[in-house]
PDB file of C-alpha atoms in Angstrom:
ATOM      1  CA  UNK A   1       8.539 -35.518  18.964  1.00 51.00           C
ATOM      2  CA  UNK A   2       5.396 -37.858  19.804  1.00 51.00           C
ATOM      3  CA  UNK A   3       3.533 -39.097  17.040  1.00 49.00           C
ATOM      4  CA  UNK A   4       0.018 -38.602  17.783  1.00 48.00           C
ATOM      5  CA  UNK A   5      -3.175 -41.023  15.962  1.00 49.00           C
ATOM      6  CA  UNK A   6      -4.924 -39.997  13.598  1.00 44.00           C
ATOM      7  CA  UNK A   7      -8.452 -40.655  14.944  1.00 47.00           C
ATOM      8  CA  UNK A   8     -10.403 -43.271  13.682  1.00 48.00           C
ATOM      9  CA  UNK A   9     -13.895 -43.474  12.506  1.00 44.00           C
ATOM     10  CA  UNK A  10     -16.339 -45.936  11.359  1.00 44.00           C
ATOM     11  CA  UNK A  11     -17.281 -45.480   7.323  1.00 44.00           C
ATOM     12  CA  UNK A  12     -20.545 -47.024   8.101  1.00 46.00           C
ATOM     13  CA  UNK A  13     -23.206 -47.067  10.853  1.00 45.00           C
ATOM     14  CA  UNK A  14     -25.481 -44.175  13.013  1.00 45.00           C
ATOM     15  CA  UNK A  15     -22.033 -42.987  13.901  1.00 44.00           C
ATOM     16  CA  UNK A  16     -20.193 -43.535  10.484  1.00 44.00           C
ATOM     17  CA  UNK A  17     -18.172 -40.378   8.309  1.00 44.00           C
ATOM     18  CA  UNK A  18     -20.993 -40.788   5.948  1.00 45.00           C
ATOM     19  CA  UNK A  19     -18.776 -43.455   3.859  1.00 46.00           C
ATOM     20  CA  UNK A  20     -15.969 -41.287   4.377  1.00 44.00           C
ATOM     21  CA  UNK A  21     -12.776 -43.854   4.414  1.00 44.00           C
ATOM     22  CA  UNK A  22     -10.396 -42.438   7.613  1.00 46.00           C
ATOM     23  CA  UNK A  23      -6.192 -43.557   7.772  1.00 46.00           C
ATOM     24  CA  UNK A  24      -5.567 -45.956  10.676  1.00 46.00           C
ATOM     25  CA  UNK A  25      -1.999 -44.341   9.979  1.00 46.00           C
ATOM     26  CA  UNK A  26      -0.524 -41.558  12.573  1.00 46.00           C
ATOM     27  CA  UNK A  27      -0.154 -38.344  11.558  1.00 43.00           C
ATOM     28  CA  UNK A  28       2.658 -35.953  13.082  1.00 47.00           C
ATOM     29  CA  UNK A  29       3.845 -32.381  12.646  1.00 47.00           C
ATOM     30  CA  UNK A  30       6.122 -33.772   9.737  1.00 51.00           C
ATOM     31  CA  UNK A  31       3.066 -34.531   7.651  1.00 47.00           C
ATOM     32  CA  UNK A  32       1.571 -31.307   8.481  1.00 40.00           C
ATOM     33  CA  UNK A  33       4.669 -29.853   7.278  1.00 45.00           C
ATOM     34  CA  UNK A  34       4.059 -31.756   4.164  1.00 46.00           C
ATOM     35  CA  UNK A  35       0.808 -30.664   3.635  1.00 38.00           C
ATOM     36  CA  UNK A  36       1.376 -27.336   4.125  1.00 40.00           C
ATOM     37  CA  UNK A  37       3.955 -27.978   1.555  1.00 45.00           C
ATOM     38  CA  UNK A  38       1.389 -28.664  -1.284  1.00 40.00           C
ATOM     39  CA  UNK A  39      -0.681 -25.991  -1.036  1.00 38.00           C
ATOM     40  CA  UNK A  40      -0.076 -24.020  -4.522  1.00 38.00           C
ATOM     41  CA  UNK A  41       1.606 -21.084  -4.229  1.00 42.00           C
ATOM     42  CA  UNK A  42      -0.535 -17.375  -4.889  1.00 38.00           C
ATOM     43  CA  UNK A  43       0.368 -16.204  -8.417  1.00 43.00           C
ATOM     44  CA  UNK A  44       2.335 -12.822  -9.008  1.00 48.00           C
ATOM     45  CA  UNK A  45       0.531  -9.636  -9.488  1.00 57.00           C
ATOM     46  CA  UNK A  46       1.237  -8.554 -13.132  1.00 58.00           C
ATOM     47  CA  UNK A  47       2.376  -4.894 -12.094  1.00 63.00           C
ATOM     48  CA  UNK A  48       5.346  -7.179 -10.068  1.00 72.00           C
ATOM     49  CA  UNK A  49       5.903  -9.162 -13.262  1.00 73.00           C
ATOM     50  CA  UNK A  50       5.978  -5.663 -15.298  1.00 75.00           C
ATOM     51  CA  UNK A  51       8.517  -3.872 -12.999  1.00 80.00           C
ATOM     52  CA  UNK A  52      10.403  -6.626 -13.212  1.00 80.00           C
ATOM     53  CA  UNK A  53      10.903  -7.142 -16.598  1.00 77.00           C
ATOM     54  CA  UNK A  54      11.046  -3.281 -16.923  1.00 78.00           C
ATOM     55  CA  UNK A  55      13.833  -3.611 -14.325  1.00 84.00           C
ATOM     56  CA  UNK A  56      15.766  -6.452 -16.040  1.00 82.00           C
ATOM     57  CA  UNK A  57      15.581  -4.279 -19.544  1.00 81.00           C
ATOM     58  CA  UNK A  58      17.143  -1.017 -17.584  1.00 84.00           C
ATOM     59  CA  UNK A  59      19.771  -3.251 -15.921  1.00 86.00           C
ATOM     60  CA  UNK A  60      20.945  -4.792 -19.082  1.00 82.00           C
ATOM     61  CA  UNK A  61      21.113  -1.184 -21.110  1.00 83.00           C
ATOM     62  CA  UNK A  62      22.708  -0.189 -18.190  1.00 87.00           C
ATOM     63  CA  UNK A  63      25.005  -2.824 -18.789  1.00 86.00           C
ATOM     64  CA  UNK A  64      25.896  -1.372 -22.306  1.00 84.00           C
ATOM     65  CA  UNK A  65      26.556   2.015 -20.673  1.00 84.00           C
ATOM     66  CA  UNK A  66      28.890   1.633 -18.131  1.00 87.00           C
ATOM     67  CA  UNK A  67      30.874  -1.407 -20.598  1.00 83.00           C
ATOM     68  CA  UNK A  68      30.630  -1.393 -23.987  1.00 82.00           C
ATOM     69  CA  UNK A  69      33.424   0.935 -24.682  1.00 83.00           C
ATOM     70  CA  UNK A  70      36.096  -2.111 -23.406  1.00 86.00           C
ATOM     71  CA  UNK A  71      34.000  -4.908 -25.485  1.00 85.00           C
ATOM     72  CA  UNK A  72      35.069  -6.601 -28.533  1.00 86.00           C
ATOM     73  CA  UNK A  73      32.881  -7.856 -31.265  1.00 86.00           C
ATOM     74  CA  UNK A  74      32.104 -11.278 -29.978  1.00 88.00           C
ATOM     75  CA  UNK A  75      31.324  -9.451 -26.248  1.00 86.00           C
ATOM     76  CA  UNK A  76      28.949  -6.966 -27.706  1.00 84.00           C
ATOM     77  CA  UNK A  77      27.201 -10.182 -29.843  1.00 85.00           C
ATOM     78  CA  UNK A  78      26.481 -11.605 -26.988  1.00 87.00           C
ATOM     79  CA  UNK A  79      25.223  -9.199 -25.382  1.00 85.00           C
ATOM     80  CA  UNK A  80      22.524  -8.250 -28.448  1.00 83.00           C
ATOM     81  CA  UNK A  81      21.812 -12.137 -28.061  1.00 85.00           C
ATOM     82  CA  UNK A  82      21.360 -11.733 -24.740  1.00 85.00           C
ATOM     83  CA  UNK A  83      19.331  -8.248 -24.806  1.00 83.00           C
ATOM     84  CA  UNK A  84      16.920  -9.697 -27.651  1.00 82.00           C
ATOM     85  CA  UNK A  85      16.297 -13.208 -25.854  1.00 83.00           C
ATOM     86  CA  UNK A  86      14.978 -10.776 -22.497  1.00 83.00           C
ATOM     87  CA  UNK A  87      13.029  -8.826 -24.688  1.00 82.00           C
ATOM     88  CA  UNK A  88      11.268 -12.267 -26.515  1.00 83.00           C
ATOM     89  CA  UNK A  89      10.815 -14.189 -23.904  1.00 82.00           C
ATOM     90  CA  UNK A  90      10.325 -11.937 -20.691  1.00 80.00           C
ATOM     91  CA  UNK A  91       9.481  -8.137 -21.587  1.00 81.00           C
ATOM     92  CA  UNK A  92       7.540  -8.197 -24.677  1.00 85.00           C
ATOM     93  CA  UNK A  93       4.891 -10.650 -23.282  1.00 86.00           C
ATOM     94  CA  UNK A  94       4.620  -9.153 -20.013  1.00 85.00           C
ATOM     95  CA  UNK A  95       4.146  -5.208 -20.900  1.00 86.00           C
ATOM     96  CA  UNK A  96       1.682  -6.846 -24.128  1.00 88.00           C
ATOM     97  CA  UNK A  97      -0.880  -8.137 -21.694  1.00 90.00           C
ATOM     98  CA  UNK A  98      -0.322  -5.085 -19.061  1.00 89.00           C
ATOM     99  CA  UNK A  99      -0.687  -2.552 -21.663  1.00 90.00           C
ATOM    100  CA  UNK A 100      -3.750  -4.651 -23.043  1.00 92.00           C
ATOM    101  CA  UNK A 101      -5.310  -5.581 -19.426  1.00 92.00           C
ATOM    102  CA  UNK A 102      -4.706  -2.055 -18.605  1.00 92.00           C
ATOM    103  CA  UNK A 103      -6.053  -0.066 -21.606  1.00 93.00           C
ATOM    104  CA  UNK A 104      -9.477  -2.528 -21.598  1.00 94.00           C
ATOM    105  CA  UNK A 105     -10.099  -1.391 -17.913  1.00 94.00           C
ATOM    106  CA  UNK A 106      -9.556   2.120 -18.058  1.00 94.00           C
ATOM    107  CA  UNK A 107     -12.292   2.050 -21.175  1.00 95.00           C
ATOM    108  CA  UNK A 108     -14.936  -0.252 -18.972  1.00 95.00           C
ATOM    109  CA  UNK A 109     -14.161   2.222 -16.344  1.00 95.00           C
ATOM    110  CA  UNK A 110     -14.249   5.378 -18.034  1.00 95.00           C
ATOM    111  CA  UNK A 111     -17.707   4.266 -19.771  1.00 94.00           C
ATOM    112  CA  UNK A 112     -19.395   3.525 -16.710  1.00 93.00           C
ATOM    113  CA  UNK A 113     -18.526   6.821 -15.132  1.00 92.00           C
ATOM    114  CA  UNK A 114     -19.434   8.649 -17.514  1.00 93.00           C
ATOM    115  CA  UNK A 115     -22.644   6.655 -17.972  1.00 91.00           C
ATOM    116  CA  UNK A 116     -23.461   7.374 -14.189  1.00 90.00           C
ATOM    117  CA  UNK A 117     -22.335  10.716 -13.968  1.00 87.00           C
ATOM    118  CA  UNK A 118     -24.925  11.393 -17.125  1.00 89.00           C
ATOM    119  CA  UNK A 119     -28.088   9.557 -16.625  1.00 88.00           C
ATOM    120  CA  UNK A 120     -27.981  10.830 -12.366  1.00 82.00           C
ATOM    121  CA  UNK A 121     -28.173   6.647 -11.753  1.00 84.00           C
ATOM    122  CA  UNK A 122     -25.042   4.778 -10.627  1.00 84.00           C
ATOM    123  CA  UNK A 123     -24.447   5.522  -6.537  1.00 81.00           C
ATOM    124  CA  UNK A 124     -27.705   7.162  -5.973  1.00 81.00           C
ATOM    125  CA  UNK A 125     -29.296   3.889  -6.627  1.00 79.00           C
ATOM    126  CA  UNK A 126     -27.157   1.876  -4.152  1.00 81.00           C
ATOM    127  CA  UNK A 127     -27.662   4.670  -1.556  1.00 77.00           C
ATOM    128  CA  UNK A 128     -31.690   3.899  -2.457  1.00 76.00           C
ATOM    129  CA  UNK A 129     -31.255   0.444  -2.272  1.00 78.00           C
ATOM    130  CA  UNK A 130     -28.953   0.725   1.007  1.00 75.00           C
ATOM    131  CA  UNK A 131     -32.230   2.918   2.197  1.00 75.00           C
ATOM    132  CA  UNK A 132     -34.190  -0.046   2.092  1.00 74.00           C
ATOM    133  CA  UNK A 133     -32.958  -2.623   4.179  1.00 78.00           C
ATOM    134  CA  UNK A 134     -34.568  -2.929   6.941  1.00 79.00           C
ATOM    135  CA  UNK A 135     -33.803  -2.058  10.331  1.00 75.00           C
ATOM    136  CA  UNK A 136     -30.499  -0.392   8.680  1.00 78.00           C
ATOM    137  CA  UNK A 137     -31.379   0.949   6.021  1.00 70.00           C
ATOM    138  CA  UNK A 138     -32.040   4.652   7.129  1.00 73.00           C
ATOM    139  CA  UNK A 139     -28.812   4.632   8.813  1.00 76.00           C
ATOM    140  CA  UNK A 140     -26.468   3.391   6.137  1.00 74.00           C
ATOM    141  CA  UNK A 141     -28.044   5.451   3.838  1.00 74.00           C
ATOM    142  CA  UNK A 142     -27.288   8.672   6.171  1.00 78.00           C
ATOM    143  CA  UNK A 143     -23.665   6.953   6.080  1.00 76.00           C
ATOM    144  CA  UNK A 144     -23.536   6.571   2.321  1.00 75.00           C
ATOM    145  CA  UNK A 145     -24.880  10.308   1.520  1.00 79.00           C
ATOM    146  CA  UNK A 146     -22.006  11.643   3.378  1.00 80.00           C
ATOM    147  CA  UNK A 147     -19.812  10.775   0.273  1.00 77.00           C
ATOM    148  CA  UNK A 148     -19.834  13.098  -2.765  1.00 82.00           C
ATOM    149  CA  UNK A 149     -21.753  11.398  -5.674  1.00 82.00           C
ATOM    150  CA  UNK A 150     -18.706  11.479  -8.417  1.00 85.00           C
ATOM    151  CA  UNK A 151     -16.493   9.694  -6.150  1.00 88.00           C
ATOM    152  CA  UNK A 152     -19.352   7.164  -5.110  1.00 86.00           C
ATOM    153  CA  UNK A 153     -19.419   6.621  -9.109  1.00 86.00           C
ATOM    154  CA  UNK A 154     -16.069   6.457  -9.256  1.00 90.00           C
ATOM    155  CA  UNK A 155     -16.040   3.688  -6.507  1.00 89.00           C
ATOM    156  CA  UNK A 156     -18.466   2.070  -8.395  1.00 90.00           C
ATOM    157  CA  UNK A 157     -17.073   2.015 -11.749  1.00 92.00           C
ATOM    158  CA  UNK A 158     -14.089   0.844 -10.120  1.00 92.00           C
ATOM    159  CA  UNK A 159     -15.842  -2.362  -8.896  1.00 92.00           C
ATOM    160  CA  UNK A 160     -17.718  -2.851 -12.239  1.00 93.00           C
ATOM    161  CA  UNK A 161     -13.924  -3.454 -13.223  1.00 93.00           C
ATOM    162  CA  UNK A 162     -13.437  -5.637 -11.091  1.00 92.00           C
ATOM    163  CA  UNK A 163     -16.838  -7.665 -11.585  1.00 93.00           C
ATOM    164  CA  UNK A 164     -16.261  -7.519 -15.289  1.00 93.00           C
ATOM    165  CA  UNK A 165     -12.276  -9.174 -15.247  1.00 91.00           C
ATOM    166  CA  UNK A 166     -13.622 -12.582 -16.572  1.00 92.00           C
ATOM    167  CA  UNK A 167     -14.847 -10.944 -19.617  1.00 91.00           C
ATOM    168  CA  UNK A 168     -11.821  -8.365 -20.120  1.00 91.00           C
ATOM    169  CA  UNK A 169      -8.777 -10.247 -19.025  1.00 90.00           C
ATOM    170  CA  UNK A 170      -9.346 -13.121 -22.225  1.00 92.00           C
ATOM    171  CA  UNK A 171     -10.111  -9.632 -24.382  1.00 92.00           C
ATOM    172  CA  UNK A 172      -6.834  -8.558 -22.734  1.00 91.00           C
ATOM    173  CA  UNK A 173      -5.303 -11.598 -23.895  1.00 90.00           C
ATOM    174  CA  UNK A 174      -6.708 -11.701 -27.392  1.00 91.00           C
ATOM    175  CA  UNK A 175      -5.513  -8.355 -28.069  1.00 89.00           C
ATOM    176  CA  UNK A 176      -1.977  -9.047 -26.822  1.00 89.00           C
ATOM    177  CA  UNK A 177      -0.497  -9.845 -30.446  1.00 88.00           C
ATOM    178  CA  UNK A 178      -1.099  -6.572 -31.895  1.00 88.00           C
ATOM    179  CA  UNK A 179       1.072  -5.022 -28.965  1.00 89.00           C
ATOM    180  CA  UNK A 180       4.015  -7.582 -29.047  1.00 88.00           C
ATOM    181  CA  UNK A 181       4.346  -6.532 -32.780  1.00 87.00           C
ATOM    182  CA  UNK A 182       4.606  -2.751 -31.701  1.00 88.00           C
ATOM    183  CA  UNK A 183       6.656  -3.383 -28.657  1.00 86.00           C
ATOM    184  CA  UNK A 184       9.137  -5.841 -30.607  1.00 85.00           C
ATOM    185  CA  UNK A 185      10.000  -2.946 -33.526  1.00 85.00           C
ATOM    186  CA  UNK A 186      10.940  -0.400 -30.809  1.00 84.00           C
ATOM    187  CA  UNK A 187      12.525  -2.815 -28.537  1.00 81.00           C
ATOM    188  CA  UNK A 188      14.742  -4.180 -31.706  1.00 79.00           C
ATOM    189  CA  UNK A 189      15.048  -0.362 -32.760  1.00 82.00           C
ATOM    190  CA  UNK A 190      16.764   0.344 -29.306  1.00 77.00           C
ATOM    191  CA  UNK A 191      18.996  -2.804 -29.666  1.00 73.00           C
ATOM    192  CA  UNK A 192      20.221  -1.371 -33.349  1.00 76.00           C
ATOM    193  CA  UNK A 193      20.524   2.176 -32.095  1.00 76.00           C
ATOM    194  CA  UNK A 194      23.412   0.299 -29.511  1.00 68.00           C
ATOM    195  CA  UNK A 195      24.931  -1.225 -32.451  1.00 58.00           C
TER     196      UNK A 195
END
């Protein structure tokens, strides 16, 4: 495939890349490839990372159910080495922070409903601010009032959540101990109930 240059311009002068320095080098689809290459990769979604550690704990029980009557000692050691180093290292931390992130958003979220629902503000005031944009205004208010009020909190509250994630997520995460303590004990309580 033909290797097409990389244009060239001047760093300085009326015409310059304001003292931008530009490669005299070619550039071809393999270095697009390459570039494409480094761009970093879009973290997982912690409910993925929950499911799957919840679905790595149910396969390995499972494990213990459909096998452990033909195991020996050493076999079923292993296996409570193996069962305890997937609870450590992969479903205690994960369902910690979930449980954490997720209890710390339904409380912003239940507070701010409740807090609109009560005081009459909340989506009444963003259909009254919608109201007064002009040239629009009149018409996406008409659009707005067409949803009930408890849902339009609910919406609401919903994006407060959202808005708010900077501040919960590090509460999430400073709260996370207390929960790998509880979910170790019944974790480890499973693994001696297999004994």
């Amino acid at each position: 495939m033909t290797r097409v240059p990389y244009p060239r311009v001047s760093t300085t002068g009326s015409s310059g890349g304001f003292g931008i320095p530009r490669s005299r080098n070619t550039f071809g689809p393999q270095d697009v490839r390459n570039l494409h290459n480094l761009r970093p990769k879009a973290d997982k979604s912690p409910e993925k990372d929950v499911v799957k550690a919840l679905s790595s704990i149910a396969e390995k029980l499972g494990e213990y159910s459909t096998n452990s009557a033909s195991w020996d000692q050493e076999k079923m050691d292993a296996w409570k080495a193996e069962y305890s180093d997937l609870v450590q290292t992969v479903a205690i931390p994960t369902l910690s922070f979930a449980t954490a992130n997720l209890v710390i958003s339904t409380v912003i979220f239940f507070i701010f409903l409740i807090s609109f629902n009560k005081t009459g503000h909340g989506y009444e005031d963003v259909q009254n601010f919608a109201g007064n944009i002009p040239g629009i205004g009149n018409s996406l208010k008409g659009l707005l009032s067409k949803v009930d009020d408890k849902l339009g909190n609910g919406a609401l509250s919903l994006a407060i959540v959202d808005i708010l994630a900077p501040i919960s997520i590090p509460l999430a995460v400073a709260t996370t101990p207390i929960l790998d303590k509880w979910y170790t004990e019944r974790f480890e309580s499973i693994r001696e109930s297999l004994a």
